[in-house]
Coordinates of N, CA, C and O in Angstrom, one line a residue:
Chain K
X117 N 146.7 78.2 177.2 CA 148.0 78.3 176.6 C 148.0 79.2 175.4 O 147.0 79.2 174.7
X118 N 149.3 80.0 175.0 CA 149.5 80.6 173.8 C 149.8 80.0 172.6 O 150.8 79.2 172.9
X119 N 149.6 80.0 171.6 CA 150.0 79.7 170.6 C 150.5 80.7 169.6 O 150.0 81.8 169.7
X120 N 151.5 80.5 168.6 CA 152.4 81.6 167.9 C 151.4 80.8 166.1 O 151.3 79.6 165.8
X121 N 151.0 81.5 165.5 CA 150.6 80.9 164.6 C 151.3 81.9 163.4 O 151.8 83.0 163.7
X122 N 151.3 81.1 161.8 CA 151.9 81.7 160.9 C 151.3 81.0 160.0 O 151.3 79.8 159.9
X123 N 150.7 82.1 159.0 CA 149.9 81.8 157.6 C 150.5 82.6 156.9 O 150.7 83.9 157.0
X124 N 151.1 81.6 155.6 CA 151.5 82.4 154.3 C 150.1 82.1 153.2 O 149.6 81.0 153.1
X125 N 149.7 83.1 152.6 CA 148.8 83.0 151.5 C 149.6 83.4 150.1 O 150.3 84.3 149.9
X126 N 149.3 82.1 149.2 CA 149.6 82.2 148.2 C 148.8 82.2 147.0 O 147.9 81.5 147.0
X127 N 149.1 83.0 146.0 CA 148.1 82.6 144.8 C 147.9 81.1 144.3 O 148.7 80.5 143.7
X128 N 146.7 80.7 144.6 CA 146.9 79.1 143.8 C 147.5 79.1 142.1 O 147.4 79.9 141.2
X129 N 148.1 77.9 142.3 CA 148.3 77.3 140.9 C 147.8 77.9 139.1 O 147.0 77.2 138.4
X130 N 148.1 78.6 138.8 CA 147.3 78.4 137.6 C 146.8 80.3 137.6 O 146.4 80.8 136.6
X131 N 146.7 80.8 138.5 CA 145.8 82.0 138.8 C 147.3 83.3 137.8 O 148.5 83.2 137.8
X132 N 146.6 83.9 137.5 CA 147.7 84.7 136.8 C 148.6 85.7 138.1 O 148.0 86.0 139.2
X133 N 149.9 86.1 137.9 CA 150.7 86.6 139.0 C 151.6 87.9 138.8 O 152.8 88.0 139.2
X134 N 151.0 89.0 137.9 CA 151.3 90.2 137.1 C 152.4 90.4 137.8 O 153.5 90.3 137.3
X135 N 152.2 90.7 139.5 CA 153.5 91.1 140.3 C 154.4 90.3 140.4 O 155.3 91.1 140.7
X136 N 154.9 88.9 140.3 CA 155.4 88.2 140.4 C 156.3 88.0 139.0 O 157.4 87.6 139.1
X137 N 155.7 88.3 137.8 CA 156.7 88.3 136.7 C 156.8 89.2 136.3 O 157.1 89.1 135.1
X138 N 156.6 90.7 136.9 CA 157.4 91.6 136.9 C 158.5 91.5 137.3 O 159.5 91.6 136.6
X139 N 158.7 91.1 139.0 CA 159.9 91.0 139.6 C 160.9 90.4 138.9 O 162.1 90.8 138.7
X140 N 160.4 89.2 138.4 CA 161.2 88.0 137.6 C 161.7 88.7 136.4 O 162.9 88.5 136.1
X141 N 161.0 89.5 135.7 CA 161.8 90.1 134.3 C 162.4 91.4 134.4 O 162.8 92.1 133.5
X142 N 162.4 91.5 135.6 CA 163.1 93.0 136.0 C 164.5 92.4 137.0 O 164.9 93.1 137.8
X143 N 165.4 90.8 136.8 CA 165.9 90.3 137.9 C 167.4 90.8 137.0 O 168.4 91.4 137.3
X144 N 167.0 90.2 135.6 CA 168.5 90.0 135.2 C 169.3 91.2 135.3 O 170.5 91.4 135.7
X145 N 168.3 92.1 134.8 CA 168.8 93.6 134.7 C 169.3 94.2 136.2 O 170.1 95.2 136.3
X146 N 168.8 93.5 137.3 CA 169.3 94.1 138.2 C 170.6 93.4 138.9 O 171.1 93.8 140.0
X147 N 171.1 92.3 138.2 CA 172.3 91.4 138.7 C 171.6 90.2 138.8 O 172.4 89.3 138.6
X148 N 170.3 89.8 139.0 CA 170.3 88.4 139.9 C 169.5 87.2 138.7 O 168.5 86.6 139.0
X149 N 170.1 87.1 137.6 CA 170.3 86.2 136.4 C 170.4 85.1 136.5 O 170.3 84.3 135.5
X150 N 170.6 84.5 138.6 CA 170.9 83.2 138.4 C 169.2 83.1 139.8 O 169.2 82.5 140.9
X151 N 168.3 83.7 139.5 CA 167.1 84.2 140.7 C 166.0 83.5 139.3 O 166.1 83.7 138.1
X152 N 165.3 82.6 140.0 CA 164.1 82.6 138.9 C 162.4 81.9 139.7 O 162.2 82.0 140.9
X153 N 161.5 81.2 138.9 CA 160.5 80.8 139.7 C 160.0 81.7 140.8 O 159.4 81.1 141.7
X154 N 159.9 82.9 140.9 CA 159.5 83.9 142.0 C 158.1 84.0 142.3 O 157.4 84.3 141.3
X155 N 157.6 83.9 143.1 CA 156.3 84.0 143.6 C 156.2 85.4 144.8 O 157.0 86.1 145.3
X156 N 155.1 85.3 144.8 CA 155.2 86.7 146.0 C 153.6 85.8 146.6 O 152.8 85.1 145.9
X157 N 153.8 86.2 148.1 CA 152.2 86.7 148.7 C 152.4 87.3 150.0 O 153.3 88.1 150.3
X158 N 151.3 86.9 151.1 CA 151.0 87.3 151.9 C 151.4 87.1 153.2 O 150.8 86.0 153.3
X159 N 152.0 87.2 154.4 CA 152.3 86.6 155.3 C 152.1 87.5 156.9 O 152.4 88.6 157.2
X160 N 151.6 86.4 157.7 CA 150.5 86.8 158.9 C 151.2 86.2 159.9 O 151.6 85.0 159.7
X161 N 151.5 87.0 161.1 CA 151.4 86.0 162.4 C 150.7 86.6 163.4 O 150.6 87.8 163.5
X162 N 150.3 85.5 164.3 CA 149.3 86.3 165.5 C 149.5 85.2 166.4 O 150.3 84.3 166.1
X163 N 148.6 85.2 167.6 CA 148.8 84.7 169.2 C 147.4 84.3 169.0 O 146.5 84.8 168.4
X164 N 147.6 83.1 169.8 CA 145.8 82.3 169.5 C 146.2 81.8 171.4 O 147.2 81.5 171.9
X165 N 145.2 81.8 171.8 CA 144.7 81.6 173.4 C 143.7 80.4 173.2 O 142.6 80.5 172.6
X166 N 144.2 78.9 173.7 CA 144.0 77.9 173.1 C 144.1 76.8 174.1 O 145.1 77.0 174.8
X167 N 143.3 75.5 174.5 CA 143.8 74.5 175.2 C 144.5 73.8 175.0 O 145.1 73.3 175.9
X168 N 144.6 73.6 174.0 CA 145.4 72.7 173.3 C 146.0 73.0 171.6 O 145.2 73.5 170.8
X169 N 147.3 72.7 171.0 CA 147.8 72.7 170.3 C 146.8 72.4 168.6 O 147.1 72.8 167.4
X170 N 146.0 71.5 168.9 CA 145.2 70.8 167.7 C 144.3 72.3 167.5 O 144.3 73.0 166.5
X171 N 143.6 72.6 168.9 CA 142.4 73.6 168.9 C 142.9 74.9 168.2 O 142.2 75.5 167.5
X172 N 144.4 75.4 168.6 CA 144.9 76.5 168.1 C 144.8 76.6 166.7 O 144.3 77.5 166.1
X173 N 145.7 75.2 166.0 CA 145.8 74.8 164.5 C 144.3 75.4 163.8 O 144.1 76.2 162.9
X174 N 143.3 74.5 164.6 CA 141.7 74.4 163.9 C 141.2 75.9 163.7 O 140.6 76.4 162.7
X175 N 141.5 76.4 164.8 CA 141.4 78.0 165.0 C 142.2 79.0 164.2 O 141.8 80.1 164.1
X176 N 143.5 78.5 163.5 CA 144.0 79.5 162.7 C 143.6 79.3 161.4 O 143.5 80.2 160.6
X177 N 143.4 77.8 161.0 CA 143.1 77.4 160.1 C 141.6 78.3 159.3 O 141.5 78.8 158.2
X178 N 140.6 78.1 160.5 CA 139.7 78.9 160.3 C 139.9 80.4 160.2 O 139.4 81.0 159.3
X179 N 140.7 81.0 161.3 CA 140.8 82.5 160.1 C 141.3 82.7 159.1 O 140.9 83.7 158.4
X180 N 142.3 81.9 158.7 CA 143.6 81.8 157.2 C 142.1 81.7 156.3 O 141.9 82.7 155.6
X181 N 141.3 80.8 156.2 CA 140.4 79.9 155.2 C 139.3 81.5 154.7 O 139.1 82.1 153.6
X182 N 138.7 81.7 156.6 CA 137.5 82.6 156.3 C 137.9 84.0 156.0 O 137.3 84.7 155.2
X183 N 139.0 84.3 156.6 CA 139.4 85.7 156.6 C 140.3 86.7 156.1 O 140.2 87.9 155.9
X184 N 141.9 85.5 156.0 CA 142.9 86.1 155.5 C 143.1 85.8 153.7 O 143.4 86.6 152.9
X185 N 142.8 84.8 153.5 CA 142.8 84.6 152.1 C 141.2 84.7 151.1 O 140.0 84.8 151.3
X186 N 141.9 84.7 150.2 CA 139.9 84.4 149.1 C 140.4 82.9 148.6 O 141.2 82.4 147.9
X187 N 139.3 82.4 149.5 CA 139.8 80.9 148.7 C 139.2 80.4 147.5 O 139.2 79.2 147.2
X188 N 138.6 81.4 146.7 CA 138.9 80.9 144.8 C 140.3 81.4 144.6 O 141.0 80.7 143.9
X189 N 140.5 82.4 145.1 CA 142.0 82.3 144.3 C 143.3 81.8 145.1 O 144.3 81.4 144.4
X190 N 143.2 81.7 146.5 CA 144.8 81.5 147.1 C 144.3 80.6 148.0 O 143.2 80.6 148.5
X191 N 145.4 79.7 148.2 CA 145.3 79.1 149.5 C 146.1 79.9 150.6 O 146.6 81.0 150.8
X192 N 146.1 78.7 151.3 CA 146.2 79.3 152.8 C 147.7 77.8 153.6 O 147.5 76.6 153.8
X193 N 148.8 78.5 153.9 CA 149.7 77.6 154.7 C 150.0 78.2 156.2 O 150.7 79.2 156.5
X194 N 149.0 77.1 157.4 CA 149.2 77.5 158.4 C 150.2 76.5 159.6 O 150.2 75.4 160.0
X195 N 151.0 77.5 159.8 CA 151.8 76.7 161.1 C 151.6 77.2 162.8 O 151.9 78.2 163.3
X196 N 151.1 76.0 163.2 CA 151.2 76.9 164.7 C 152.4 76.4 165.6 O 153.0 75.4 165.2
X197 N 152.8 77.0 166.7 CA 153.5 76.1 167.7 C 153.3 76.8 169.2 O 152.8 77.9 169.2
X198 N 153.5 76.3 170.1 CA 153.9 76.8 171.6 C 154.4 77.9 171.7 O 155.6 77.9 171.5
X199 N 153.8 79.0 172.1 CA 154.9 80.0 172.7 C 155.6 79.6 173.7 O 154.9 79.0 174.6
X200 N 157.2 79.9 174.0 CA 157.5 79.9 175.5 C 157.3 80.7 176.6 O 157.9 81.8 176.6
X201 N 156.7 80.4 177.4 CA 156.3 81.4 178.3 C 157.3 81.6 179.2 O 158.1 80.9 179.6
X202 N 156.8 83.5 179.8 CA 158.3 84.3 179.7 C 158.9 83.9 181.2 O 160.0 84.3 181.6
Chain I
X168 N 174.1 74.0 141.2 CA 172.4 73.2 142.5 C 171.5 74.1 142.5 O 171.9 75.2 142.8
X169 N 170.2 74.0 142.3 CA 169.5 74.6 142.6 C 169.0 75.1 143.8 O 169.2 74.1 144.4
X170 N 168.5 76.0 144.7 CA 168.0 76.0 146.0 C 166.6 76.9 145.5 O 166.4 77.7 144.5
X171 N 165.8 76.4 146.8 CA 164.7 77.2 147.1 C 164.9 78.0 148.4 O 165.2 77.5 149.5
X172 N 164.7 79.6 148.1 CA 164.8 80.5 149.1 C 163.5 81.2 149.5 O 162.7 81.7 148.7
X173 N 163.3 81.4 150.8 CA 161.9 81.8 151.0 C 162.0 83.3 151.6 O 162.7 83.2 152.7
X174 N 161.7 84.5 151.4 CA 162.1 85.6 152.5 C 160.4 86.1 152.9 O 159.3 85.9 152.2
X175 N 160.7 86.6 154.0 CA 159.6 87.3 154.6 C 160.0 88.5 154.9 O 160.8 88.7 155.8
X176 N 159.3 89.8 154.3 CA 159.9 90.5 155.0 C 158.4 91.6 155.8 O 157.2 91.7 155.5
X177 N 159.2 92.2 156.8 CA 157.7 92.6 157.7 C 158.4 93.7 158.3 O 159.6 93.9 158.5
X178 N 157.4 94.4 158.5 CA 157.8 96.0 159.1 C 159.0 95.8 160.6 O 158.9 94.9 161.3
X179 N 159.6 96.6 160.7 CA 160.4 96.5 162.4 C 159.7 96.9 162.8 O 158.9 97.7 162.3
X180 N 159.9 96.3 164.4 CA 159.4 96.7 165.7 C 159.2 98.6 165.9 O 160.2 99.4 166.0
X181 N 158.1 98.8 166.0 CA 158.2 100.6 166.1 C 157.7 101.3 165.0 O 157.5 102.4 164.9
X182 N 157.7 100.1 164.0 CA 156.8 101.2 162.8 C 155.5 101.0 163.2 O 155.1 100.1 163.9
X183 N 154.8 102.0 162.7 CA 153.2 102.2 162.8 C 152.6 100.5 161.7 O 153.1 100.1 160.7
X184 N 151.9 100.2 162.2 CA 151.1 99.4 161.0 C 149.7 99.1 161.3 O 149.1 98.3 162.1
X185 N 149.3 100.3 160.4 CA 147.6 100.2 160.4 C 146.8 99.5 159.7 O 145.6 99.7 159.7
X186 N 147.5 98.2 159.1 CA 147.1 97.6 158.1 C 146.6 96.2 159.6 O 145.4 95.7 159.8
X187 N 147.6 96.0 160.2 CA 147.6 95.1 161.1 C 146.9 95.2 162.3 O 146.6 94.2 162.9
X188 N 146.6 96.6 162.9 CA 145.7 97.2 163.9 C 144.1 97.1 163.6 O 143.2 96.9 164.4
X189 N 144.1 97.4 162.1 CA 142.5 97.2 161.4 C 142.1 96.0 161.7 O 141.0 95.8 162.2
X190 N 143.4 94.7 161.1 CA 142.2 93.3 161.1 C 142.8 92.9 162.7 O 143.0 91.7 162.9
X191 N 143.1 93.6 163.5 CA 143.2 92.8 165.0 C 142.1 93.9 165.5 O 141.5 93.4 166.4
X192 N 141.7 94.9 165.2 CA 140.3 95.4 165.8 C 138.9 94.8 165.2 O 137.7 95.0 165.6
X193 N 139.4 94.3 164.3 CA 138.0 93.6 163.5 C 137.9 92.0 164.2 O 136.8 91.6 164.4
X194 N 138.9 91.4 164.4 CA 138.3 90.4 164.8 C 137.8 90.1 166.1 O 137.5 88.9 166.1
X195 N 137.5 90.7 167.4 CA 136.9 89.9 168.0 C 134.9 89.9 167.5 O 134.1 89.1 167.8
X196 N 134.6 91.1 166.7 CA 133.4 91.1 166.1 C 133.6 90.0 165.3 O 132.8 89.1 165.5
X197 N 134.1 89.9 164.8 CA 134.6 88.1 163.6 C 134.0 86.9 164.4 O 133.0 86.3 163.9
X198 N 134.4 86.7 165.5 CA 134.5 85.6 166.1 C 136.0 85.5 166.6 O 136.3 84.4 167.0
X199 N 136.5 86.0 166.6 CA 138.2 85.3 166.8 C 138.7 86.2 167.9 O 139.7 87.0 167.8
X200 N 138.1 86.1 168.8 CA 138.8 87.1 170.7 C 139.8 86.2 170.9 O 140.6 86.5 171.9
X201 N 140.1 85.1 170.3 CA 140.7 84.5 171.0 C 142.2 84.6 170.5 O 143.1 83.8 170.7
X202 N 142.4 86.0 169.5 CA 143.4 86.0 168.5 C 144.5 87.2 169.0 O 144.0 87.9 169.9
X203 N 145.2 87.5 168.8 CA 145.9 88.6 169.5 C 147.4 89.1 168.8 O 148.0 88.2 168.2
X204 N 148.0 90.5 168.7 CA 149.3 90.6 168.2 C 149.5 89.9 166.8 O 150.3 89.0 166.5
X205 N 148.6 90.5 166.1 CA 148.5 89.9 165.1 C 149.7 91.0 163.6 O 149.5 92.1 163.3
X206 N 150.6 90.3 163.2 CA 151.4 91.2 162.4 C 151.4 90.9 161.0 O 151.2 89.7 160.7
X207 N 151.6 92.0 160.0 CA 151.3 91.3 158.5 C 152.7 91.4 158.1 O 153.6 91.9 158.8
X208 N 152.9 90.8 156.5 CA 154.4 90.9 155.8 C 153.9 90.7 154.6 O 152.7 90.5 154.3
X209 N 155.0 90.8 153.8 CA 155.0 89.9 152.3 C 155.9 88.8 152.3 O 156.8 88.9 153.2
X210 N 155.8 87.9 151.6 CA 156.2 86.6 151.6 C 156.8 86.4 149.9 O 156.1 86.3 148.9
X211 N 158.1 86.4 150.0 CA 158.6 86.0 148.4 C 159.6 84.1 148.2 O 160.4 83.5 148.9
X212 N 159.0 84.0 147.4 CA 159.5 82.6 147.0 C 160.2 82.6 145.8 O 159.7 83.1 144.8
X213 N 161.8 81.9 145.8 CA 162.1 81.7 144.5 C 162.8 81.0 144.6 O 163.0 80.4 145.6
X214 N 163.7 80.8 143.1 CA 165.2 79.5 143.2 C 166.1 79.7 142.8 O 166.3 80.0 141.6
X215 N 167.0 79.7 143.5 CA 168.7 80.3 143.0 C 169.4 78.9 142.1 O 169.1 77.7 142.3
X216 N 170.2 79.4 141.3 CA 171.1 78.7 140.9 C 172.4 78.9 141.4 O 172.9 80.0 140.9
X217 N 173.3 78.2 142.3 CA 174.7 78.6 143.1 C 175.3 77.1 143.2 O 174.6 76.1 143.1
X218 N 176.6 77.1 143.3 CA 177.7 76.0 143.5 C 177.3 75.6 144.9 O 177.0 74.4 145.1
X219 N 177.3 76.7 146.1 CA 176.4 76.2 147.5 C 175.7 76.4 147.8 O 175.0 77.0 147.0
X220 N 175.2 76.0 149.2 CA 174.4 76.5 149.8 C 174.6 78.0 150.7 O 173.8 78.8 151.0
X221 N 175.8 77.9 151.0 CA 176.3 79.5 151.5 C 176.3 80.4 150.6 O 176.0 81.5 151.0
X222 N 176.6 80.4 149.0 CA 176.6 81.5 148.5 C 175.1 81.6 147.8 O 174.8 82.7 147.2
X223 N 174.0 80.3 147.9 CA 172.9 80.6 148.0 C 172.2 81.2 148.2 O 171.3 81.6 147.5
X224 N 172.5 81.3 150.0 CA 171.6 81.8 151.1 C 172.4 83.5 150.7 O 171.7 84.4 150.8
X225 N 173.6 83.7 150.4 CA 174.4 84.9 150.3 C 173.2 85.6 149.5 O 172.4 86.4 149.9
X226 N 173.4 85.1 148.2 CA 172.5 85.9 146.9 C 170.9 85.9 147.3 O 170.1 86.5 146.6
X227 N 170.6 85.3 148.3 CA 168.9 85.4 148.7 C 169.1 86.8 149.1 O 168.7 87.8 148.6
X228 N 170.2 86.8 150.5 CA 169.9 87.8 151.1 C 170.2 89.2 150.6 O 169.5 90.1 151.0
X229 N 171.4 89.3 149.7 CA 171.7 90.4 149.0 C 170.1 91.0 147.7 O 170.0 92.1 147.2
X230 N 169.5 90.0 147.7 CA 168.2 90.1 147.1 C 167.6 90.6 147.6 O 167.1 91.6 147.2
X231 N 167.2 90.0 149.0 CA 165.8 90.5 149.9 C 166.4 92.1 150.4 O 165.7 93.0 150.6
X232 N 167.4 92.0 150.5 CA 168.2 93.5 151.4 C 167.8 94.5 150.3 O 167.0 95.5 150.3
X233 N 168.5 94.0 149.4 CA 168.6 95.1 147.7 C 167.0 95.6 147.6 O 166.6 96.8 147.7
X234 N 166.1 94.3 147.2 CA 165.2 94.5 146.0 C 164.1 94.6 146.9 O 163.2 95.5 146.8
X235 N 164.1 93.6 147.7 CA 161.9 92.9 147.9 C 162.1 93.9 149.5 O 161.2 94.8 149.7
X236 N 163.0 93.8 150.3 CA 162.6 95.1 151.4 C 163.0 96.4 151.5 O 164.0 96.8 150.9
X237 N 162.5 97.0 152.1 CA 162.9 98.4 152.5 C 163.5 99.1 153.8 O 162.9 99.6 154.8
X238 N 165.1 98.8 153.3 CA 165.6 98.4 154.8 C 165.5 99.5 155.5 O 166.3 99.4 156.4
X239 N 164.7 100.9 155.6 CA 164.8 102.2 156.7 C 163.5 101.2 157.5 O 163.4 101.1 158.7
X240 N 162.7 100.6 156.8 CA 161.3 100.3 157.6 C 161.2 99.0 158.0 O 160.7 98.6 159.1
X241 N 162.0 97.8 156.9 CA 161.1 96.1 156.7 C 162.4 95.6 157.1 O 163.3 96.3 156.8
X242 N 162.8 94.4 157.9 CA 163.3 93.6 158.0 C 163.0 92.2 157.1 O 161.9 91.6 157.1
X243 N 164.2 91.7 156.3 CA 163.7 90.6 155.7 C 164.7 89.4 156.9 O 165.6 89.6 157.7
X244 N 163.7 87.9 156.6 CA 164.3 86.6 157.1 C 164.4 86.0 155.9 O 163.5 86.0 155.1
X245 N 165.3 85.4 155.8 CA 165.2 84.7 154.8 C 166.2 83.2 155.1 O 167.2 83.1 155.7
X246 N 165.5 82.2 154.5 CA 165.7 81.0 154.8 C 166.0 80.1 153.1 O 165.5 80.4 152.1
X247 N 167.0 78.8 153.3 CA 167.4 79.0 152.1 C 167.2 77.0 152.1 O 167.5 76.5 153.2
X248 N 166.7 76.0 150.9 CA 167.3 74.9 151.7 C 167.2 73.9 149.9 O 166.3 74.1 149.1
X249 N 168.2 73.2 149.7 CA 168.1 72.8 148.4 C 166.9 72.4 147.7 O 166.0 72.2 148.5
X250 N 166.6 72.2 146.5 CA 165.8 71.5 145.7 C 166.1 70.3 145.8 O 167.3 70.0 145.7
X251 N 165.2 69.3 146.0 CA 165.6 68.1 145.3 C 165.8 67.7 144.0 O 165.0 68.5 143.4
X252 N 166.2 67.3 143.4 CA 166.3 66.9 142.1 C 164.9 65.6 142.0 O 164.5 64.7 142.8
X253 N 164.3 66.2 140.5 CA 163.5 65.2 139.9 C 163.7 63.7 139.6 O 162.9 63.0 139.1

């Protein structure tokens, strides 16, 4: 079975976010004064070939963890689900 | 009311992306054959202040359109859904 998987990487907590409060101090000036809390990161989807739904999770989880993020600095939010097949 | 708005935005269908071709030719040496159609984006998080939730999701998207994509190349999604209150 296919699976649709989706990992957003974000900077953890606490880690400094240069690009992110740039955006934020460049908002008012551009109209959006009532925009705040801005974060930015990373965002992945791919097709995982899987028997089951738990295995696909375990399996994206493991590339989010090993591959797509650095986990001293960012975690990792993975969703999988069912593709519908066509 | 506060809301939390999340956009993604990611190349359209037909752009080149060699950023996403690199790590789907790297992985089955990785370990991960079992991974496929794999697409990258940026991912922005922030919090509007608006009267609704329709002119919430309004000012997300006039944001993501305006500022965080590049609409000849990136499609943004954006999804919008209240704060709870503390």
């Amino acid at each position: 079975m296919r699976f649709a998987a989706r990992v957003e990487v974000r900077l953890r907590p606490g880690i400094a976010d240069p690009e992110s409060a740039t955006i934020e101090r460049a908002l008012p000036a551009l109209g959006f004064d009532d925009v705040g809390k801005l974060a930015t990161g990373r965002s992945f989807r791919f097709e995982i070939e899987a028997e089951s739904e738990a295995r696909a999770r375990e399996r994206a989880e493991a590339l989010a963890t090993r591959l797509l993020a650095n986990p001293v600095m960012e975690d990792a939010a993975v969703s999988v689900s069912p593709v519908e097949s066509p």
